[in-house]
PDB file of C-alpha atoms in Angstrom:
ATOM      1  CA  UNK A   1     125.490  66.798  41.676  1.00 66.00           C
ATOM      2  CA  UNK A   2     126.943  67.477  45.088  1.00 76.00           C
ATOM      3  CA  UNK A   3     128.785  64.140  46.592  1.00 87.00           C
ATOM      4  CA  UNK A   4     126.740  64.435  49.719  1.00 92.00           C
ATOM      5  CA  UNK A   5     123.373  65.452  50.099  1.00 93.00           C
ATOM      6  CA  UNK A   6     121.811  66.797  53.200  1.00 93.00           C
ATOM      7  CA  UNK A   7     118.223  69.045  54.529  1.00 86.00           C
ATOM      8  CA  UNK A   8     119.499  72.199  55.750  1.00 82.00           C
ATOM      9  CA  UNK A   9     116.643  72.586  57.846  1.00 85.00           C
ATOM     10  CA  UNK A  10     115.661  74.232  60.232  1.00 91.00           C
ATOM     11  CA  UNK A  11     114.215  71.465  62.533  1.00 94.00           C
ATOM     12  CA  UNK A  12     112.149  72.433  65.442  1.00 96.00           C
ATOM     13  CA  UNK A  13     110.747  69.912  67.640  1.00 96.00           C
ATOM     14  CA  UNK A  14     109.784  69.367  71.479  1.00 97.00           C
ATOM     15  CA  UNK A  15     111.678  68.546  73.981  1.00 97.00           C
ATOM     16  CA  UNK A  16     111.608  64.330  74.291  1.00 97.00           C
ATOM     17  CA  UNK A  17     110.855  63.796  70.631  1.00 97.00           C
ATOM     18  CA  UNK A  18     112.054  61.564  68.241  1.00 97.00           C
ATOM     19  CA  UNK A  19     114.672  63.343  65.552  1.00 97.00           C
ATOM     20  CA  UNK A  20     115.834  61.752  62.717  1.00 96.00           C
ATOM     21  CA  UNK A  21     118.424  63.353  60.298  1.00 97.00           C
ATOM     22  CA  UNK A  22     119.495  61.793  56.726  1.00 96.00           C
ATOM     23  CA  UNK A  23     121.862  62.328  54.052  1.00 97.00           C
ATOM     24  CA  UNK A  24     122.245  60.534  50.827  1.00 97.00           C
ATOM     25  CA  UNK A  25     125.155  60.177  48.805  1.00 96.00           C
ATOM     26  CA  UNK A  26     126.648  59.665  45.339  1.00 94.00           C
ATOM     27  CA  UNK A  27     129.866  58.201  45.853  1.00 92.00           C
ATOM     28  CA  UNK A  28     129.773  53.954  46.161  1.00 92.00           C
ATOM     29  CA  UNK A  29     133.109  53.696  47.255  1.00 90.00           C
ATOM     30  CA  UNK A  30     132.413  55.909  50.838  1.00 92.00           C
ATOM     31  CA  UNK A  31     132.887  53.412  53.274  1.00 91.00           C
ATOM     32  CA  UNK A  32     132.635  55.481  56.287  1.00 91.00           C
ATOM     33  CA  UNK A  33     130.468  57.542  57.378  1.00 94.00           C
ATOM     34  CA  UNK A  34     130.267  59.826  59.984  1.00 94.00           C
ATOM     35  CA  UNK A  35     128.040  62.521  61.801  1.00 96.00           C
ATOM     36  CA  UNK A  36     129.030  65.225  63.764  1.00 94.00           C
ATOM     37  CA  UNK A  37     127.577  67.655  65.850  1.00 95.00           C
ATOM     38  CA  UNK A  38     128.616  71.770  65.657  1.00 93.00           C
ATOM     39  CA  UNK A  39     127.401  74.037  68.089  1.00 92.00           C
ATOM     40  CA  UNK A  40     127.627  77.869  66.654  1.00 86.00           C
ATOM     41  CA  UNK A  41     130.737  79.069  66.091  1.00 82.00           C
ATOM     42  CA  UNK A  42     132.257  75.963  67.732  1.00 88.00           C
ATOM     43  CA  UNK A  43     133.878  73.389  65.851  1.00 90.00           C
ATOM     44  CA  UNK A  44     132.882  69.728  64.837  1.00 92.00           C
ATOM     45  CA  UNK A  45     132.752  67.167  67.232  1.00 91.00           C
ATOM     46  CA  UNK A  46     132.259  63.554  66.260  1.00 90.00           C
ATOM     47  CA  UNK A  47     129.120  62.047  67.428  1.00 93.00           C
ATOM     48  CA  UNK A  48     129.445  58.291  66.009  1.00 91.00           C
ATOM     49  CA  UNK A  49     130.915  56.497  63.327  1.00 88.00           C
ATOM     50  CA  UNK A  50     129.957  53.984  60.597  1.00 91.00           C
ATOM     51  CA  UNK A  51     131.738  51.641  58.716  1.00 88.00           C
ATOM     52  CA  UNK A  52     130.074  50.252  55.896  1.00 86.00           C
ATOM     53  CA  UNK A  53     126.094  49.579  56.246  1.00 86.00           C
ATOM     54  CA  UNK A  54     124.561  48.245  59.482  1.00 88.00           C
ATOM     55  CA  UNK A  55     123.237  49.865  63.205  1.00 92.00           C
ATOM     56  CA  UNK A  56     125.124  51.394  65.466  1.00 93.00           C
ATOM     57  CA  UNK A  57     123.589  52.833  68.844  1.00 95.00           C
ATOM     58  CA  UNK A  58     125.220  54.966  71.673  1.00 94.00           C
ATOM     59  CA  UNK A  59     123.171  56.282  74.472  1.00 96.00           C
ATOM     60  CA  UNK A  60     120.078  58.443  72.318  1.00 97.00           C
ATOM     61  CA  UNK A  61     122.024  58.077  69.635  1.00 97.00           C
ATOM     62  CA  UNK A  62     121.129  55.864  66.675  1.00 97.00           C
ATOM     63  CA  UNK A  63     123.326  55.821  63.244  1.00 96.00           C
ATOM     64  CA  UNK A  64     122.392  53.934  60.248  1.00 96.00           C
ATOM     65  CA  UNK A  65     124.044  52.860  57.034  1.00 96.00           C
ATOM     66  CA  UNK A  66     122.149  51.653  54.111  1.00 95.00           C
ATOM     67  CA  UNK A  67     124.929  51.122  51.241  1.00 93.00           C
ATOM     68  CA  UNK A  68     122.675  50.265  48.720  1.00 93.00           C
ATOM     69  CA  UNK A  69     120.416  53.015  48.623  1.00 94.00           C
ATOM     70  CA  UNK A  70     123.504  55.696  49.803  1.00 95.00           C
ATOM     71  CA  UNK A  71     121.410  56.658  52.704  1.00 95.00           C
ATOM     72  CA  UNK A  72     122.590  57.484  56.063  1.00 97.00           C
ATOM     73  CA  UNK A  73     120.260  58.340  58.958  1.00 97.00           C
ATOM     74  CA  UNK A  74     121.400  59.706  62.879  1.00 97.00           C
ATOM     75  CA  UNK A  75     118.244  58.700  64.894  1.00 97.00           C
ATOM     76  CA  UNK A  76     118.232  61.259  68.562  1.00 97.00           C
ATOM     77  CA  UNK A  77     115.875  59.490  71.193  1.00 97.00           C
ATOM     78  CA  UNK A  78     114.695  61.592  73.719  1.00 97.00           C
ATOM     79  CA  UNK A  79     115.935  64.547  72.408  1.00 97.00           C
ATOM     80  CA  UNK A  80     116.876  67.636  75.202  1.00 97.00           C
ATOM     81  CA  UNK A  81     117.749  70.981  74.638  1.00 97.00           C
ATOM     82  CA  UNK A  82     121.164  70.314  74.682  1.00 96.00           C
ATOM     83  CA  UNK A  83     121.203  68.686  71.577  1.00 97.00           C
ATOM     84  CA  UNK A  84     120.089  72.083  69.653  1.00 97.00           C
ATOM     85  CA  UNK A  85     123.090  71.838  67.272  1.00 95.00           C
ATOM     86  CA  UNK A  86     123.999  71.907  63.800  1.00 94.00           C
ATOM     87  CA  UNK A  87     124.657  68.397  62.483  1.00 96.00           C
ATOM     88  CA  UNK A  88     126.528  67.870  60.004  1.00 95.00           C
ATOM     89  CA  UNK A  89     126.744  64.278  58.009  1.00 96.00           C
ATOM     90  CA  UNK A  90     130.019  63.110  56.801  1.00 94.00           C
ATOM     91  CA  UNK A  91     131.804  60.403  54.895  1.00 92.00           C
ATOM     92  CA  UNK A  92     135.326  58.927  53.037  1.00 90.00           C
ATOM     93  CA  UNK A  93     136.214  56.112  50.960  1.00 87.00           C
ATOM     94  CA  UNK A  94     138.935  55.544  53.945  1.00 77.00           C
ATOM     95  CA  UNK A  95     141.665  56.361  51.568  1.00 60.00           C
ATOM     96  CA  UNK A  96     143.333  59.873  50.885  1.00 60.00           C
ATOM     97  CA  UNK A  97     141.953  60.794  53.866  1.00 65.00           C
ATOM     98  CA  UNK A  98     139.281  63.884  52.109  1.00 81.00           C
ATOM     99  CA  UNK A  99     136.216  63.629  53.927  1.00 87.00           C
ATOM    100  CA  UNK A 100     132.996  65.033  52.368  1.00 90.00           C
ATOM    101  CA  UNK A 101     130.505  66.862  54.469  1.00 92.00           C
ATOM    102  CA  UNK A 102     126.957  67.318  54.324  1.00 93.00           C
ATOM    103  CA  UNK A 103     125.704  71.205  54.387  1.00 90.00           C
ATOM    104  CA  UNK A 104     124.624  70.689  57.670  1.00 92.00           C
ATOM    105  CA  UNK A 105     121.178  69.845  59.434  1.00 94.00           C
ATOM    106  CA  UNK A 106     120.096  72.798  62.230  1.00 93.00           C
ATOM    107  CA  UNK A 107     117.960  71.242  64.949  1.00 96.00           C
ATOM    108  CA  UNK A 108     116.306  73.401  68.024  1.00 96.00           C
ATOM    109  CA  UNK A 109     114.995  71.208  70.700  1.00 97.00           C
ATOM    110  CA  UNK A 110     112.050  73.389  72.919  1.00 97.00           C
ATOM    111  CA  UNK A 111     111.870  72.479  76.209  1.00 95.00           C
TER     112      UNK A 111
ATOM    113  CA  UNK B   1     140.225  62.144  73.160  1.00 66.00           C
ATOM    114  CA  UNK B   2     142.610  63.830  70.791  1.00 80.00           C
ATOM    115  CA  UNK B   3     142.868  67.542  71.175  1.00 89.00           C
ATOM    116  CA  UNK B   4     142.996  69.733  68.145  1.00 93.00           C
ATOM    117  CA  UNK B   5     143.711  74.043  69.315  1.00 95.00           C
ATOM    118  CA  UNK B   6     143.639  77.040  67.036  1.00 96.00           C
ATOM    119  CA  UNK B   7     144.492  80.192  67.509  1.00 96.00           C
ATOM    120  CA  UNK B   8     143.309  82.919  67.295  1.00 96.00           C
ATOM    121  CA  UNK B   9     139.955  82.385  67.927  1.00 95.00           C
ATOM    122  CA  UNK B  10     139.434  85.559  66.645  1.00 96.00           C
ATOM    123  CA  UNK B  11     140.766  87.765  64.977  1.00 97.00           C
ATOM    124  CA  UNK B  12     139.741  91.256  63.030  1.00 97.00           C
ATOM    125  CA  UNK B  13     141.802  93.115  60.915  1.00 95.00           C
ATOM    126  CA  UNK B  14     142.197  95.557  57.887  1.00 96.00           C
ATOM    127  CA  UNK B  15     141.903  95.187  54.415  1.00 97.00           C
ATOM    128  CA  UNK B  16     145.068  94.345  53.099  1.00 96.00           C
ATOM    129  CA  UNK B  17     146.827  92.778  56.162  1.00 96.00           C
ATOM    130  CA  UNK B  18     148.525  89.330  56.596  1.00 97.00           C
ATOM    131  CA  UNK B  19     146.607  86.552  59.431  1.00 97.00           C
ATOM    132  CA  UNK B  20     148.628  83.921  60.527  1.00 97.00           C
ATOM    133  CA  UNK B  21     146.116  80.861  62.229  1.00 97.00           C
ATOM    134  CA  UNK B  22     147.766  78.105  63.854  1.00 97.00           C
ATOM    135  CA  UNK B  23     146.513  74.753  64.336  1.00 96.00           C
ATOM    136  CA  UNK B  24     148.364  72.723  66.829  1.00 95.00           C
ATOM    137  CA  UNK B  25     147.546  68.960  67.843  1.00 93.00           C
ATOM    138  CA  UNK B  26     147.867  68.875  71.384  1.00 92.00           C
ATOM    139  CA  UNK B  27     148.328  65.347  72.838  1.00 87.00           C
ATOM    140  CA  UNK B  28     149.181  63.389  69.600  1.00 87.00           C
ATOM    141  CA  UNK B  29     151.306  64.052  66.276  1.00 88.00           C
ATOM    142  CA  UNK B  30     149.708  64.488  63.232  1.00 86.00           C
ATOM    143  CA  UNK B  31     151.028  63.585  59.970  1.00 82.00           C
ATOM    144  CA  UNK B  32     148.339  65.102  58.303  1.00 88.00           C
ATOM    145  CA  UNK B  33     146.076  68.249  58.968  1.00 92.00           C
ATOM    146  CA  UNK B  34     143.187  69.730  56.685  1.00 93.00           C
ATOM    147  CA  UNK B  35     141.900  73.901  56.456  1.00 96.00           C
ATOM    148  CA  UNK B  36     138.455  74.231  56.170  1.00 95.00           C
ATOM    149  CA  UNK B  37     136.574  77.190  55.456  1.00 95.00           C
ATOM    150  CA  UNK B  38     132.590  77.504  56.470  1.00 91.00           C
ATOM    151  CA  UNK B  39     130.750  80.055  55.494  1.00 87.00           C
ATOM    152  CA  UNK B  40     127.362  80.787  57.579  1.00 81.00           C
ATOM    153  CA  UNK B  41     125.015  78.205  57.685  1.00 76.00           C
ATOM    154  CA  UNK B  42     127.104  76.250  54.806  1.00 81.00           C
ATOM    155  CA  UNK B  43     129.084  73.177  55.487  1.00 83.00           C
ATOM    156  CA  UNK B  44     132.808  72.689  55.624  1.00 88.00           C
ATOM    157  CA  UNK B  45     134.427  73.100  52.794  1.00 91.00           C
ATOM    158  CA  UNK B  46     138.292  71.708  52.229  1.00 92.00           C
ATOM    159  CA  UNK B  47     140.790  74.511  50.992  1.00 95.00           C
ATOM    160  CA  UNK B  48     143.607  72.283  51.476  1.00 94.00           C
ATOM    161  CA  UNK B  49     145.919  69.552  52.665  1.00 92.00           C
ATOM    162  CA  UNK B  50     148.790  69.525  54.649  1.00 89.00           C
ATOM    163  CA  UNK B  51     151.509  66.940  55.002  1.00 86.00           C
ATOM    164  CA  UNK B  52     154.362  67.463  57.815  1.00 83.00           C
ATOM    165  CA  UNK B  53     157.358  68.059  55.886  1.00 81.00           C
ATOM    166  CA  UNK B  54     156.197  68.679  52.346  1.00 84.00           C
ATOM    167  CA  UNK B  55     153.390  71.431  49.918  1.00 87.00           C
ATOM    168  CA  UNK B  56     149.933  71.417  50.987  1.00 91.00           C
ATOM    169  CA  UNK B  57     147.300  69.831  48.389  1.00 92.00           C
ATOM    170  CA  UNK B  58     145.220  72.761  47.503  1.00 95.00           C
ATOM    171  CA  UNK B  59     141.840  72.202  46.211  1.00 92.00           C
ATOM    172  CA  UNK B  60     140.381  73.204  43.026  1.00 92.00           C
ATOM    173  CA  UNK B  61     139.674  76.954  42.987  1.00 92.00           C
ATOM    174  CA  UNK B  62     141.628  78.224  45.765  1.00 94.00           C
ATOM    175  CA  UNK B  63     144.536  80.631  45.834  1.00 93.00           C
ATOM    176  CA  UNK B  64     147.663  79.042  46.960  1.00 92.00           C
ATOM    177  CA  UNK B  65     149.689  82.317  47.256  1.00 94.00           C
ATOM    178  CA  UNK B  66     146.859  83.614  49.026  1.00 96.00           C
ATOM    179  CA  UNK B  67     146.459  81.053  51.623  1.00 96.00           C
ATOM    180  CA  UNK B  68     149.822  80.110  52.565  1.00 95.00           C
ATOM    181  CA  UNK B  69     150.063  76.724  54.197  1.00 94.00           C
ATOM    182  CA  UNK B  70     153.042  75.700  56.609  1.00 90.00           C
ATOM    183  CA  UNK B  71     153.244  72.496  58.439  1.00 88.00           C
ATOM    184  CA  UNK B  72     156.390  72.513  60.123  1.00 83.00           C
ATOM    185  CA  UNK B  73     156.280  69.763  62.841  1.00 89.00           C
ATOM    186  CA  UNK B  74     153.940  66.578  63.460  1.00 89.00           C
ATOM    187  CA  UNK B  75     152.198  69.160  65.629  1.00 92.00           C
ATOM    188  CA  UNK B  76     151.703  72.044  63.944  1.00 93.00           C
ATOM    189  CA  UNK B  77     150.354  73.889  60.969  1.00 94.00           C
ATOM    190  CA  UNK B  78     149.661  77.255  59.885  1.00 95.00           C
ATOM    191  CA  UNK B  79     147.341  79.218  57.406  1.00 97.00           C
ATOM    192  CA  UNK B  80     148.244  82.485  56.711  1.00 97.00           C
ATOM    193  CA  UNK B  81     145.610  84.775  54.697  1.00 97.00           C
ATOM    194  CA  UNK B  82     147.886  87.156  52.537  1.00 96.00           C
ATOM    195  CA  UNK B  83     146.382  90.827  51.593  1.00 96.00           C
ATOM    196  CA  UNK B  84     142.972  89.647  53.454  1.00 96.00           C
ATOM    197  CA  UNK B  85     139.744  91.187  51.933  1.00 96.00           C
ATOM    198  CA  UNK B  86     136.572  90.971  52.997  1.00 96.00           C
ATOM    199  CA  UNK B  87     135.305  88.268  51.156  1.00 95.00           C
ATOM    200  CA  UNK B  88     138.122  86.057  52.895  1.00 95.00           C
ATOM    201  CA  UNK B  89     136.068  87.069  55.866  1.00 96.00           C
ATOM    202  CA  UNK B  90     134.945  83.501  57.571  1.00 95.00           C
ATOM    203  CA  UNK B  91     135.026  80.727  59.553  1.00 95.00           C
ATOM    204  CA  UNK B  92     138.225  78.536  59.230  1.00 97.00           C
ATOM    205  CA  UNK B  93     139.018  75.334  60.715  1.00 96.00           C
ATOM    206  CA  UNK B  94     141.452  72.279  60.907  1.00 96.00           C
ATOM    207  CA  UNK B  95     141.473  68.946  61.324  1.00 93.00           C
ATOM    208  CA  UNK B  96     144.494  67.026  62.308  1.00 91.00           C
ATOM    209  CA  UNK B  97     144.178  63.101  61.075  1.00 85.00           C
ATOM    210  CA  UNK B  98     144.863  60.554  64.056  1.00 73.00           C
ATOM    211  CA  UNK B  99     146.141  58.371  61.653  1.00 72.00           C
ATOM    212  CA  UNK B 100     144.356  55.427  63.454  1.00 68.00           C
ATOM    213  CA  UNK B 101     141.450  53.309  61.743  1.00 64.00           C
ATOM    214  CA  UNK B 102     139.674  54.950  59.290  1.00 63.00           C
ATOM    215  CA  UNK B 103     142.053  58.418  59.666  1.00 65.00           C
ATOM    216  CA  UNK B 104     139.868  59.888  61.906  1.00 78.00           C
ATOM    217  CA  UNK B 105     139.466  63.967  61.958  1.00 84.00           C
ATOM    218  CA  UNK B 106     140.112  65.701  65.218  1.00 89.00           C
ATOM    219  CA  UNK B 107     138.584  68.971  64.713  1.00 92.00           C
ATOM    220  CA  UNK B 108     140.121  72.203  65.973  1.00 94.00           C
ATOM    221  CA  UNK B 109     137.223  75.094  67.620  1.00 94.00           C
ATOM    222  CA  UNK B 110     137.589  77.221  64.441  1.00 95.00           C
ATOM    223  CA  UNK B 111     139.014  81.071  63.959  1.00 96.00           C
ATOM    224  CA  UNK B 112     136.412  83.554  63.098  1.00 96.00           C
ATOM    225  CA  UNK B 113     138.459  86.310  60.559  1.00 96.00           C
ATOM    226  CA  UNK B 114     136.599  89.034  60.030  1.00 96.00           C
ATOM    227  CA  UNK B 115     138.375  91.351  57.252  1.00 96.00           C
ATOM    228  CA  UNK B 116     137.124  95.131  57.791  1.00 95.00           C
TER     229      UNK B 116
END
């Protein structure tokens, strides 16, 4: 069983639509979690970050933590075109420093 | 924000040549710097772990003398592909760790190696 588990996609939606991308996990002692956004043949950037379960909101952006069913979501409000990325889910027990990464969720926004 | 560079960004070459990448963190030092690999439409995967000063961590199943890790200075690292084939043909990128709160990743825009 992988560590992290994430939809590969593709996800196609309209312009101004709701998206919301999950990952679940094995591991109880990740304690951060993280989700990043890769355009092609660009590397990561980090979109928001997580510690333990709970909300956290910037802008569109929506991340959510539920511990106790190792479930992360990244809600996108409003999504534009500019958000057609790959996104990629990520997380780390906050010691040793090895992050695990989802496989990576590909989303095309149509305008 | 912290500013992780690579170069090359890319970079062809012949079976059987050497590649030297280097990952330098730009406006901060970096104790410790990770090489990904990413194959298309896979995620990251960790090859290994670099500490300033001391042998890279390699993980499980990949070649050490093959992918030759240096990290000389709080600001720099290098991978260097050995006697490159094309099945080392790929994506690879590093991470430099800020150190600060949860060791946060600063990602580097990747080096596309294609092996001919």
């Amino acid at each position: 069983q992988k560590e992290v588990e994430q939809d590969p996609g593709p996800l196609s939606v309209p312009e101004g639509a709701i998206v919301s991308l999950n990952c679940t996990y094995s591991n109880s002692a990740f304690q951060y979690f993280m989700w990043y956004r890769q355009y092609s043949r660009k590397g990561p950037e980090l979109l928001m970050y997580t510690y333990s379960s709970g909300n956290k909101e910037d802008g569109r952006f929506t991340a959510q933590v539920d511990k106790s069913s190792k479930y992360i979501s990244l809600f996108i409000r409003d999504s534009q075109p500019s958000d057609s990325a790959t996104y990629l889910c990520a997380m780390t027990s906050g010691t040793g420093n090895q992050f695990y990464f989802g496989t990576g969720t590909s989303l095309t926004v149509i305008p | 924000g912290a500013v992780v560079s690579q170069h090359p960004s890319r970079v062809i070459c012949k079976s059987g040549t050497s590649v030297k990448i280097e990952c330098r963190s730009l406006d901060f030092q970096a104790t410790t710097m990770f090489w990904y690999r990413q194959f298309p439409k896979q995620s990251l995967m960790l090859m290994a772990t670099s500490n300033e000063g001391s042998k890279a961590t390699y993980e499980q199943g990949v070649e050490k003398d093959k992918f030759l890790i240096n990290h000389a200075s709080l600001t720099l690292s290098t991978l260097t592909v050995t006697s490159a084939h094309p099945e080392d043909s790929s994506f690879y990128i590093c991470s430099a760790d800020s150190g600060q709160g949860y060791n946060e990743q600063f990602f580097g825009p990747g080096t596309r190696l294609t092996v001919l």
